[in-house]
XYZ file of C-alpha atoms in Angstrom:
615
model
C 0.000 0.000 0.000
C 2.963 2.013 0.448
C 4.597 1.696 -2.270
C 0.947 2.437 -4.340
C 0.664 5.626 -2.549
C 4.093 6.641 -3.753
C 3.541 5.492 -7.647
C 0.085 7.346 -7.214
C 1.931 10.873 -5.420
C 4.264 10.753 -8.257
C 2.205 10.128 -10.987
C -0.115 12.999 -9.863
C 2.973 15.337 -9.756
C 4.534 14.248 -12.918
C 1.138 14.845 -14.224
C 0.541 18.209 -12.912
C 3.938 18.908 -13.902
C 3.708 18.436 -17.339
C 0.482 20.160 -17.605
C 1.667 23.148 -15.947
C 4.775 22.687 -18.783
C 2.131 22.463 -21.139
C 0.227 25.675 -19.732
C 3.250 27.958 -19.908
C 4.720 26.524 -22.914
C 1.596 27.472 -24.658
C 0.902 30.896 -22.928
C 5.050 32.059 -23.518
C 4.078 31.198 -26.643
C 0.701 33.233 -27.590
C 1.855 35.899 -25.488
C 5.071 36.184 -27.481
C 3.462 35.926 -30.980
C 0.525 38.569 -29.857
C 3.602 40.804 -28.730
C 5.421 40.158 -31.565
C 2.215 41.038 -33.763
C 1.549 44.536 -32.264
C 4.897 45.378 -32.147
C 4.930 44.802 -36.181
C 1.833 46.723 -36.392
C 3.450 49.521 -34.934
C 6.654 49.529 -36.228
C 4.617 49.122 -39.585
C 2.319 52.076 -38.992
C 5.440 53.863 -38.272
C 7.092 53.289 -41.603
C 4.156 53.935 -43.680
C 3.800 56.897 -42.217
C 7.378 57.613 -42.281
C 7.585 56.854 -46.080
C 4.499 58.664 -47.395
C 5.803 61.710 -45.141
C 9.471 61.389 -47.186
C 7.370 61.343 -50.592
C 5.379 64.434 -50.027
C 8.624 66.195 -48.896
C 10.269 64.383 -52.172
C 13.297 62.594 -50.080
C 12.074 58.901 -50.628
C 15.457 58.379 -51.542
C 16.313 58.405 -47.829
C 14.210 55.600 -47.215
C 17.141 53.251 -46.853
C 18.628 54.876 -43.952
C 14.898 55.099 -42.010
C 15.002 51.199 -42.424
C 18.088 50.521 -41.317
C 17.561 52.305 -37.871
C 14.297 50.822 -37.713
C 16.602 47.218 -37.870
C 17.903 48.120 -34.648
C 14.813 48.588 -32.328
C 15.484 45.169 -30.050
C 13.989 42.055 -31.940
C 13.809 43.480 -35.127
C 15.395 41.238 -37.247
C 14.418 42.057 -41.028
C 12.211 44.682 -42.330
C 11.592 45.794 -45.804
C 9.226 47.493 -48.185
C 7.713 45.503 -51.085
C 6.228 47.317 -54.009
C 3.125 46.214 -55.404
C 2.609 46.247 -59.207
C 0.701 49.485 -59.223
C 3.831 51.329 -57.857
C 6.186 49.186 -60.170
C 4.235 50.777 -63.086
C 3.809 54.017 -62.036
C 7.435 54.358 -60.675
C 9.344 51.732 -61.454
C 11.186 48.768 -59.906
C 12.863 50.171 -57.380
C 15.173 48.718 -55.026
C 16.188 45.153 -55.808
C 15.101 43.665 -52.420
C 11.653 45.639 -53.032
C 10.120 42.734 -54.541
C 8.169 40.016 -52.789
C 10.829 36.914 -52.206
C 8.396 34.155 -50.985
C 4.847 33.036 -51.240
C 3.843 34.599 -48.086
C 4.611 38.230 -49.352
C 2.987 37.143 -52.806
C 0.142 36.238 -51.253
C -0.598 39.591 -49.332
C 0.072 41.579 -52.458
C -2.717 39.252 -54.484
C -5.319 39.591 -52.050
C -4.193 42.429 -49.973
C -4.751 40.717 -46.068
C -2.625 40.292 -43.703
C -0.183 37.208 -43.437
C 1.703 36.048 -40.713
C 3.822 32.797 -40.007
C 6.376 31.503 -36.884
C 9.418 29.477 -37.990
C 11.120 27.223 -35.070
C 13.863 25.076 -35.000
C 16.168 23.914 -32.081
C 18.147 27.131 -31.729
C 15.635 30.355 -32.339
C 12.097 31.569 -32.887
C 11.296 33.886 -35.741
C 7.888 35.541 -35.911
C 7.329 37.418 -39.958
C 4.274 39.070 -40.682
C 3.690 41.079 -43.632
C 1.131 44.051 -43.824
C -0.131 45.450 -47.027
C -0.579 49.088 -47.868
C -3.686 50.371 -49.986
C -4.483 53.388 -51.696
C -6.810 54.982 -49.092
C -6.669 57.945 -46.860
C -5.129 57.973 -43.838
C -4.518 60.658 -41.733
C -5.520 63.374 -43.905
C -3.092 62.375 -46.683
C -4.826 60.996 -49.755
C -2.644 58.703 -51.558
C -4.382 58.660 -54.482
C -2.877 62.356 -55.264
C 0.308 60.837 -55.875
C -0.250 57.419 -56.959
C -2.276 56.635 -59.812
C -4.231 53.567 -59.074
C -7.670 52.690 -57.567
C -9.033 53.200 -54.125
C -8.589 50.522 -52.363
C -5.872 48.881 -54.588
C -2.886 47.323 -53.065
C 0.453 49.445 -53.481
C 2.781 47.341 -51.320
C 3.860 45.643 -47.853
C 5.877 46.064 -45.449
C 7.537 42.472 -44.448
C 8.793 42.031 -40.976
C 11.138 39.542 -39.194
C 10.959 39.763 -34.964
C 12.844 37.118 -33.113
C 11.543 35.996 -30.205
C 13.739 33.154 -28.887
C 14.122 34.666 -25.625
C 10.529 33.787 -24.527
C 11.448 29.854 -25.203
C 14.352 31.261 -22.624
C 12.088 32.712 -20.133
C 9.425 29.629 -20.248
C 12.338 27.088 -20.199
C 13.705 29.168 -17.271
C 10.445 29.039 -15.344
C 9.840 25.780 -16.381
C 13.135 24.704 -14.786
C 12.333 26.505 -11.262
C 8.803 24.790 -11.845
C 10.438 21.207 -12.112
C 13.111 21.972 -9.209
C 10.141 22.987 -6.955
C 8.031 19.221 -7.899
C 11.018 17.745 -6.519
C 11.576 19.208 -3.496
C 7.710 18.302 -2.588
C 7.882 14.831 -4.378
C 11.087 14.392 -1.556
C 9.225 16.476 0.939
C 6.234 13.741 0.655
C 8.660 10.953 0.828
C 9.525 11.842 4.148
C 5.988 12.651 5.324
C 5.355 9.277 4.727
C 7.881 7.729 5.749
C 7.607 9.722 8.895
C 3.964 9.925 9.760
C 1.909 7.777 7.294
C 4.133 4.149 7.844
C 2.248 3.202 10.647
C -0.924 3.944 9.484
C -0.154 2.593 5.775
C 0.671 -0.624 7.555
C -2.012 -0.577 9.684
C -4.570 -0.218 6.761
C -2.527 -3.153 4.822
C -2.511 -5.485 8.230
C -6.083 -4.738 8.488
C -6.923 -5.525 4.960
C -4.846 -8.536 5.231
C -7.047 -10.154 8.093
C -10.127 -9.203 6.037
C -9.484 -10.921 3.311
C -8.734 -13.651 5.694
C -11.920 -13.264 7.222
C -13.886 -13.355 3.811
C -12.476 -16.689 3.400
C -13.738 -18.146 6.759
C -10.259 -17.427 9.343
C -10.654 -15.174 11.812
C -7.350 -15.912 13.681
C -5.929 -13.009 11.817
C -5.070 -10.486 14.743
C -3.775 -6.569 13.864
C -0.736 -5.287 15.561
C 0.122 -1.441 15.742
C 2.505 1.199 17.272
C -0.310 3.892 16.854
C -1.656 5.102 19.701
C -4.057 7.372 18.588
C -7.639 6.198 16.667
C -5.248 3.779 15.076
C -4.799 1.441 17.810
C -8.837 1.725 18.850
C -9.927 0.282 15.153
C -6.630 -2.503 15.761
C -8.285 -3.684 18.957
C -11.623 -3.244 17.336
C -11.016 -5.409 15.078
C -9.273 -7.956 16.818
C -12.130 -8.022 19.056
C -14.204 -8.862 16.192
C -12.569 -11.702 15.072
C -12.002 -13.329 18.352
C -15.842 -13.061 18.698
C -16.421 -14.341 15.187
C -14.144 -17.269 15.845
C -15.755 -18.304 18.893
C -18.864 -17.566 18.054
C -19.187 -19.970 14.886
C -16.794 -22.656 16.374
C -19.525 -22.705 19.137
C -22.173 -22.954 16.731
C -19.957 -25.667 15.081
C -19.901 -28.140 17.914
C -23.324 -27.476 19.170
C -24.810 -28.716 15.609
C -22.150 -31.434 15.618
C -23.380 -32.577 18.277
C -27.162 -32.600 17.549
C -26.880 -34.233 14.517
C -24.002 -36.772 15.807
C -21.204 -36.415 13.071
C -18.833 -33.862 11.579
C -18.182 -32.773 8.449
C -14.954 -32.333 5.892
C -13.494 -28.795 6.582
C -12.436 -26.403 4.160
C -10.439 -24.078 6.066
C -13.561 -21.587 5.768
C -15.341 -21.748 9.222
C -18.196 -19.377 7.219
C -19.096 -21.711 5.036
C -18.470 -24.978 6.881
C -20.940 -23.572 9.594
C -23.467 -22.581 7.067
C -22.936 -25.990 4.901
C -23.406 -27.974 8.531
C -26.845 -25.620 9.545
C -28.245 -26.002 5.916
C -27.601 -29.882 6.139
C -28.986 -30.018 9.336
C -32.210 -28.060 8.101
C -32.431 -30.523 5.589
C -32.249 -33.442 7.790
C -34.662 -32.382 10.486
C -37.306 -31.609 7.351
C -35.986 -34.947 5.990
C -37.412 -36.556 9.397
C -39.886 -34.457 10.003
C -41.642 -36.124 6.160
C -40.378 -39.221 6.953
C -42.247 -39.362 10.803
C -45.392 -38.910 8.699
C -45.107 -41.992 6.338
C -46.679 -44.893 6.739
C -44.457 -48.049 6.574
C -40.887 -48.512 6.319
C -40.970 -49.287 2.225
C -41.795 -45.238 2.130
C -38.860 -44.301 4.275
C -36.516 -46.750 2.289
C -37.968 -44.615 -0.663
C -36.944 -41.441 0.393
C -34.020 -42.334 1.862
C -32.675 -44.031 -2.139
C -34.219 -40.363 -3.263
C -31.360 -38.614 -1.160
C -28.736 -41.188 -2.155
C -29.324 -41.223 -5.590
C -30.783 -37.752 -6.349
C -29.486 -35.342 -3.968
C -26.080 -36.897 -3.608
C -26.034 -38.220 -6.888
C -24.826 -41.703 -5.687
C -24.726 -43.801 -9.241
C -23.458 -47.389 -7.651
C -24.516 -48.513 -4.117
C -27.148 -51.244 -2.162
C -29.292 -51.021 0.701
C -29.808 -54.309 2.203
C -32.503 -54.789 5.216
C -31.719 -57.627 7.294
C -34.612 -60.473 8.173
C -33.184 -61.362 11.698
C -36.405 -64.641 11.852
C -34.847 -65.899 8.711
C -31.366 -64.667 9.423
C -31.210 -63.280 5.517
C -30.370 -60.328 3.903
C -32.751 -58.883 1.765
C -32.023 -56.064 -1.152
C -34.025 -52.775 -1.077
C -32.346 -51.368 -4.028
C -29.409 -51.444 -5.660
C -27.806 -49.442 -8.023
C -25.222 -49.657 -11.319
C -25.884 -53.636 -10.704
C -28.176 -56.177 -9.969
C -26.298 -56.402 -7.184
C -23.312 -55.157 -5.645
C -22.960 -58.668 -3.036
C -22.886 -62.319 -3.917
C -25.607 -64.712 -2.939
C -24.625 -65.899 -0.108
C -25.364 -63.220 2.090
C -29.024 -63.106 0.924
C -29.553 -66.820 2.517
C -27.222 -66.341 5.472
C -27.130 -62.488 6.929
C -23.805 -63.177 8.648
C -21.852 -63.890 5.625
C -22.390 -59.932 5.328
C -19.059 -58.345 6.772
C -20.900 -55.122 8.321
C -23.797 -56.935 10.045
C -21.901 -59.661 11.204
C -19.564 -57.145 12.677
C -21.721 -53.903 13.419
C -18.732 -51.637 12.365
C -17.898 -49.781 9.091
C -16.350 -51.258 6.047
C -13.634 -50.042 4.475
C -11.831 -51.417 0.839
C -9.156 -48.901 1.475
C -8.416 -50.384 5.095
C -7.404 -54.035 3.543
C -7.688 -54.713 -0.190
C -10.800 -56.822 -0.581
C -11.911 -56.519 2.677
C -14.679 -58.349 2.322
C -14.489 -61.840 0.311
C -18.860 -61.351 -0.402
C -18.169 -58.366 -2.903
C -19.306 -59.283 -6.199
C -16.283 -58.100 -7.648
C -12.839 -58.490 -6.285
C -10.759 -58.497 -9.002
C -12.047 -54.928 -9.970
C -11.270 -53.850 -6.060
C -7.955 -55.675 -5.910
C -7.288 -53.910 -9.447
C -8.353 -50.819 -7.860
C -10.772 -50.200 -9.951
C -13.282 -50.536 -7.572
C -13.583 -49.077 -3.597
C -16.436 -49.754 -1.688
C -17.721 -48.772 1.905
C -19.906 -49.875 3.848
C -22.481 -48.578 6.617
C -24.461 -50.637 9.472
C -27.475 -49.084 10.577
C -28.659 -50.064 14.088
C -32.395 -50.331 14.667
C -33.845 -51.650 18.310
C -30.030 -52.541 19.219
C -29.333 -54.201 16.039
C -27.755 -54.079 12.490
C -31.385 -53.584 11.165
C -30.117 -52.267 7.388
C -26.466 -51.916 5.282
C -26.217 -49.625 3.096
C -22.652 -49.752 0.804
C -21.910 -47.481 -1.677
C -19.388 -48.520 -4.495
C -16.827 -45.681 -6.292
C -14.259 -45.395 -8.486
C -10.774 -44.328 -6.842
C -10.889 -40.960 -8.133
C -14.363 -40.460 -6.610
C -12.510 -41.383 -3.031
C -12.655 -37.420 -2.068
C -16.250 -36.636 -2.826
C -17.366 -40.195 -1.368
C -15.796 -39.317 1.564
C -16.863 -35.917 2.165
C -20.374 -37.930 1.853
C -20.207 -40.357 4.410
C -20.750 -38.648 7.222
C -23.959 -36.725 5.401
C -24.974 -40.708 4.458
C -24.346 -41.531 8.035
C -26.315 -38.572 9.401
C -29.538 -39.724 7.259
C -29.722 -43.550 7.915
C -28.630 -42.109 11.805
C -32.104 -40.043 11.520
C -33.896 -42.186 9.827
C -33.056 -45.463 12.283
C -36.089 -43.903 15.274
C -38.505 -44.277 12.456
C -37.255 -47.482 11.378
C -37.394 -48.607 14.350
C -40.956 -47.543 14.706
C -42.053 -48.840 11.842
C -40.620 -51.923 12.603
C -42.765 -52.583 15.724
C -45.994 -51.120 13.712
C -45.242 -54.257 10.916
C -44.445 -56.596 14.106
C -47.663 -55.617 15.658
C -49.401 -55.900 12.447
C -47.958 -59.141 11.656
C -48.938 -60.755 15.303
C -52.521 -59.523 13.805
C -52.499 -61.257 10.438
C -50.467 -64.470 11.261
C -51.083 -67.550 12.843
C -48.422 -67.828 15.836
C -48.491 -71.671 15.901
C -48.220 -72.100 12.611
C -46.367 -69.290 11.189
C -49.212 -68.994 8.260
C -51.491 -66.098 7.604
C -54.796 -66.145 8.555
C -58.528 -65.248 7.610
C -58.298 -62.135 8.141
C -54.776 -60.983 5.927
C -56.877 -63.129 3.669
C -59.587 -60.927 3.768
C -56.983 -57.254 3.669
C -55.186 -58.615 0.142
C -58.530 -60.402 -1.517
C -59.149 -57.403 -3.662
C -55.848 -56.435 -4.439
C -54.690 -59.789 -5.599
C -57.517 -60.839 -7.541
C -57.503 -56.956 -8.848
C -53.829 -57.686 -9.961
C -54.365 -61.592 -11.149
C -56.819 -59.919 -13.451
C -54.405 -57.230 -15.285
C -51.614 -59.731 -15.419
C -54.422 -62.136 -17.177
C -52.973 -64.562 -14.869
C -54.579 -67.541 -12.542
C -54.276 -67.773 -8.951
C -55.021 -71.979 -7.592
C -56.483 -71.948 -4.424
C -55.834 -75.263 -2.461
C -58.094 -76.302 0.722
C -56.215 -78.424 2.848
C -57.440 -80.503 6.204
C -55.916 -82.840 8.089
C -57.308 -86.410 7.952
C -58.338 -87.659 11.298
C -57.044 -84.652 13.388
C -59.668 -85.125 16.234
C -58.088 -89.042 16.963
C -55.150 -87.033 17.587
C -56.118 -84.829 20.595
C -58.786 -87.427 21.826
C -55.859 -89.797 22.557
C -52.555 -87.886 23.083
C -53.503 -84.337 24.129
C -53.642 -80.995 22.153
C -50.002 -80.771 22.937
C -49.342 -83.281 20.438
C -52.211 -82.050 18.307
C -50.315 -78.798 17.899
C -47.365 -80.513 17.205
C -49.051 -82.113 14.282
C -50.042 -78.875 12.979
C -46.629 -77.106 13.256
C -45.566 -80.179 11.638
C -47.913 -80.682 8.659
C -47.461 -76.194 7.946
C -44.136 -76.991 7.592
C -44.222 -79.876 5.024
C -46.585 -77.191 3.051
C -44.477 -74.104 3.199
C -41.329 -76.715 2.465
C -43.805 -77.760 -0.741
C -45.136 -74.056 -2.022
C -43.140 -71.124 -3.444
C -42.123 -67.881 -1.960
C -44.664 -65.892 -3.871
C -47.358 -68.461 -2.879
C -49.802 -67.722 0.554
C -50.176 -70.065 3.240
C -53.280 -69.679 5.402
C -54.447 -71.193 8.980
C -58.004 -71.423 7.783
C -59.741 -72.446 10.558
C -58.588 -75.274 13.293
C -56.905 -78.138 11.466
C -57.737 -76.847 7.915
C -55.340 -74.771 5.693
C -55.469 -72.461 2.607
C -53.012 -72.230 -0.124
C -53.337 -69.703 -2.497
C -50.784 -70.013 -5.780
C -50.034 -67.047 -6.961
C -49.535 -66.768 -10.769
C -49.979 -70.245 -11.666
C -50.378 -71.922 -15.313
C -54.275 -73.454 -15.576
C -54.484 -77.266 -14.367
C -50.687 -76.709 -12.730
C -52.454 -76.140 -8.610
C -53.528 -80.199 -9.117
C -49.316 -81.036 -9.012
C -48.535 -78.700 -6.616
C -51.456 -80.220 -3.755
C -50.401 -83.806 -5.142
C -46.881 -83.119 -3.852
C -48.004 -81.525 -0.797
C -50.266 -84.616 -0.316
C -47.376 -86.979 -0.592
C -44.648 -85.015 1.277
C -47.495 -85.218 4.075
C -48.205 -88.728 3.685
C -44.307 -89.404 3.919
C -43.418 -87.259 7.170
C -43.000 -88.677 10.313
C -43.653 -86.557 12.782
C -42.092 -86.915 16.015
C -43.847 -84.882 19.324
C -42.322 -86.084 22.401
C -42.234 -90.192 22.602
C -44.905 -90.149 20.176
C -43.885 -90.682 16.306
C -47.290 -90.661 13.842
C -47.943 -90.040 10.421
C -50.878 -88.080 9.452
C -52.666 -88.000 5.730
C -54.010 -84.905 4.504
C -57.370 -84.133 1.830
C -57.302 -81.409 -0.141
C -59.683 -80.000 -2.421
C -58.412 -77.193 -5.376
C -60.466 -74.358 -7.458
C -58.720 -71.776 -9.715
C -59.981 -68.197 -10.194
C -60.744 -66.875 -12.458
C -61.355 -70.517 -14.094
C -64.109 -71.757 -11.849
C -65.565 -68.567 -10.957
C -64.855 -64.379 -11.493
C -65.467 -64.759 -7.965
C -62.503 -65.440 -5.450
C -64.672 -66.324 -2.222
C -66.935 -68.467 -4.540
C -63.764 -69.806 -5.891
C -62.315 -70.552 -2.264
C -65.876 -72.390 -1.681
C -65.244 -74.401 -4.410
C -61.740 -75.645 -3.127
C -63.611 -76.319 0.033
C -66.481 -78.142 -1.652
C -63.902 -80.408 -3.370
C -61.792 -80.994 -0.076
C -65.326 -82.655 1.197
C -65.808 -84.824 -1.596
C -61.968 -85.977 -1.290
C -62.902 -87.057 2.137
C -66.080 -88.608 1.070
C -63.994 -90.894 -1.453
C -61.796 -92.124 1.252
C -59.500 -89.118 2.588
C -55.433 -88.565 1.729
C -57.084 -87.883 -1.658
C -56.574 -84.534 -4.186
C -59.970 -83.817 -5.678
C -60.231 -81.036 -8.469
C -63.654 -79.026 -7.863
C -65.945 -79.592 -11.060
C -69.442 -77.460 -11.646
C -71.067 -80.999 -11.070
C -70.352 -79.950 -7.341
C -72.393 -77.157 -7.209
C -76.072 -77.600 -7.365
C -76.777 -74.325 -6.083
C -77.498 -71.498 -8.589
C -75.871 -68.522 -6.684
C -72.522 -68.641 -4.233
């Protein structure tokens, strides 16, 4: 700053320095011409007069000598009369330097105006003007009683040389005191600076310093100063304000840090790291504040994958929810592949390194960390990086969720983690939540002996399957199932062993169904089997195996080992009827006639069944 105020001092007196050369330059100079010029208009109103006085008194012949004294009035270089060609005529020739020389006296004699030029070269300044004469009285003397020529018409000029080099003297002169002066205040201001306006120049560029620190997000900048005057009150005034910036937003910091549970990658601007933690922390607590509002735990999952894939622009990762009955892994989504994990971990959940574990997974800790990712050779290649996040719901790994990356992605992936980790961390009380609703609505719907749905999920899903059989164009078999002989059972050995029998016989079924397909405790020892999706004619194999795998169990409850038959009677909708619970009538109508023809028997339901005209 310094420095610039010098450049900027001596650029302004340079400038005003060569204006003010400028300035006098030009007024030496229009001063000296205008001089010059009514000097010449004297001297030549003198000589005129001078000359028509010597020709009334007939000694024109002296003429030579008035010039010559003329020549030494100071400045007076050259002077001489030039006849025009009126006097030439009348009189003759003349002189021989009484004829015009150059174009400037030629062109005063042709149009009879004044002329005037200045000639300069590095050593003098000549000012010439040349002033015609015409045939018109002046002072009482009429020229035309001697000369015989018009009025008005041009009879000569006088030409006239003044030098006036010694005003380029005076201005240089002046101009020299001028220049002499700028230097003594250029090295006047020097010192002032130096002397009083150091500290405060430094002061101003210390100051400025910090600020521009401070517009970058560090206020550890501090001002020092030897002023004691208003200088050191804006120093500590300052410093003041930083210190309370500083603390200020590092408190703000670590109280958000530690409502939301994680930190964040700094940037060396505390501005904009606060602001980027308080806007993602606005966005979270709207994030849970939706997310408290939806209904199951698919709808969270939902808007969780929207964040992931949308607002962080994730392009390759899994979430995985783990089924802790079946001890499985199960894939919510999964994106840039089918799937990021091999099999395995989707029939045994602690083949998955992070739930078997509970911690974070990390590629970069050990090359192929974990043996289940679906590609190695791509992460032992680094090609591939991958990391991976528990998320603990009711005390345990509930969900994974692992995002995969490229190594030169490893900077931005990081700087998401902890934003990832902050969402599923938010998201796990309403997980968790949800969780218990589906629990409590599952105790509802299912058959705790058996493990099977009952009548009344039966009844919730009726319209919505049959509603989606319909626009697939598909056929759902429907398979009523009862135990042969069930009564015997708890007559002679107790319901104990009766229940036994049941858990038994559900398990030979759900061993015998699909997935997809619904088991349902009907009523006491009779069962419902509804296939979803099933080719027309195909339900009669499926209840012929579950028949047999029945017939071929022996069931062991306690020191008792029996083997139980089962009947079963099967409809199909929309086959039989475009009515499911007519359909499911059917089935049952059909499980009565295989008992009627000797039990352990499948019996396909035929419209000779049905006498009756409406279901």
């Amino acid at each position: 700053m310094e420095k610039r105020l010098r450049i900027r001092l001596w650029t302004l007196f340079i400038t005003l320095f060569i204006l003010f050369t400028v300035i006098v330059g030009i007024s030496f100079r229009e001063f000296a011409v205008r001089e010059a010029k009514n000097k010449a208009l004297d001297i030549s109103e003198l000589v005129r007069d001078t000359l028509t006085s010597y020709m009334v008194m007939g000694v024109i012949d002296k003429r030579d000598d008035f010039l010559t004294r003329i020549k030494e009035i100071s400045g007076v270089k050259n002077i001489k009369v030039i006849r025009g060609q009126a006097v030439i005529k009348q009189f003759g020739p003349g002189r021989p330097w009484e004829v015009a020389e150059d174009e400037l006296e030629k062109e005063v004699l042709k149009k009879g105006v004044l002329l005037d030029t200045l000639k300069e070269d590095a050593k003098r300044i000549e000012y010439k003007v040349v002033i015609p004469y015409k045939a018109e009285p002046i002072k009482g003397i009429n020229c035309l009683s001697c000369h015989n020529v018009k009025q008005g018409e041009v009879l000569g000029a006088i030409s006239l040389s003044i030098d006036i080099t010694h005003v380029r003297i005076a201005a240089i002169y002046i101009i020299l005191l001028a220049g002499l002066g700028l230097g003594i205040v250029l090295l006047l201001s020097a010192w002032i600076i130096n002397r009083f306006f150091k500290p405060q120049v430094k002061l101003i560029k210390d100051a400025s310093q910090c600020m521009e620190k401070a517009l970058r997000g560090d206020f550890n900048c501090r001002v020092e100063t030897s002023l004691e005057d208003e200088g050191k009150v804006l120093a500590e005034t300052l410093n003041r304000t930083f210190e309370y910036l500083n603390q200020s937003l590092k408190t703000i910091e670590d109280r958000v840090m530690a409502m939301i549970g994680y930190g964040v990658l700094k940037s060396g601007d505390t501005i904009k790291d606060t602001s980027k933690i308080v806007d993602e922390l606005l966005r979270i607590y709207k994030f849970k504040r939706v997310i408290e509002k939806d209904k199951s735990k698919q709808d969270v999952y939902n808007r969780l994958i929207d964040v992931f894939s949308t607002y962080m622009s994730l392009d390759k990762f899994s979430f995985y929810e783990v089924d802790y009955q079946k001890n499985r892994i199960k894939i919510i989504r999964a994106e840039g592949l089918e799937s990021w994990c091999k099999e395995v971990i989707y029939e045994n959940a602690d083949e998955c390194r992070a739930k078997r574990t509970g911690s974070d997974v990390d590629s970069r800790d050990f090359p192929c960390v974990c043996p289940n990712f679906i590609d190695n050779e791509a992460c032992s290649m680094e090609k591939l990086r991958y990391y991976c996040i528990p998320v603990y719901v009711g005390g345990q790994v509930a969900n994974v969720f692992q995002v995969v990356y490229e190594p030169e992605m490893e900077e931005f992936i990081q700087l998401l983690i902890p934003y990832i980790k902050g969402y599923l961390r938010e998201s796990a009380p309403v997980l968790e939540a949800r969780t218990y609703m589906d629990i409590l609505k599952e105790q509802s719907i299912v058959d705790p002996l058996t493990g099977f749905y009952n009548r009344r999920f039966l009844e919730e899903i009726s319209d919505n399957l049959t509603a989606q059989v319909k626009r697939r164009g598909s056929t759902l078999g429907i398979l009523a199932i009862d135990i042969d002989f069930f009564k015997q059972v708890n007559d002679t050995y107790g319901h104990d062993v009766g229940d036994e029998v049941l858990k038994e016989i559900a398990k030979a079924i759900k061993a015998s169904i699909r997935e997809s397909d619904i088991p349902v405790r009907y009523g006491g020892e009779e069962f419902l089997v509804i296939l979803v999706d099933v080719k027309p004619g195909f339900s009669l194999s499926v209840a012929e195996k579950i028949r047999k795998a029945v017939e071929d169990k022996l069931i062991s409850a306690g020191s008792v080992n029996l083997k139980k038959t089962v009947s079963i009677g099967v409809s199909e909708y929309p086959t039989d009827s475009e009515k499911f619970w007519q359909c499911i009538k059917f089935a049952d109508i059909a499980l009565y006639r295989a008992k009627e023809e000797g039990r352990n028997k499948v019996v396909r339901f035929s419209p000779d069944m049905w006498k009756e005209e409406e279901y």
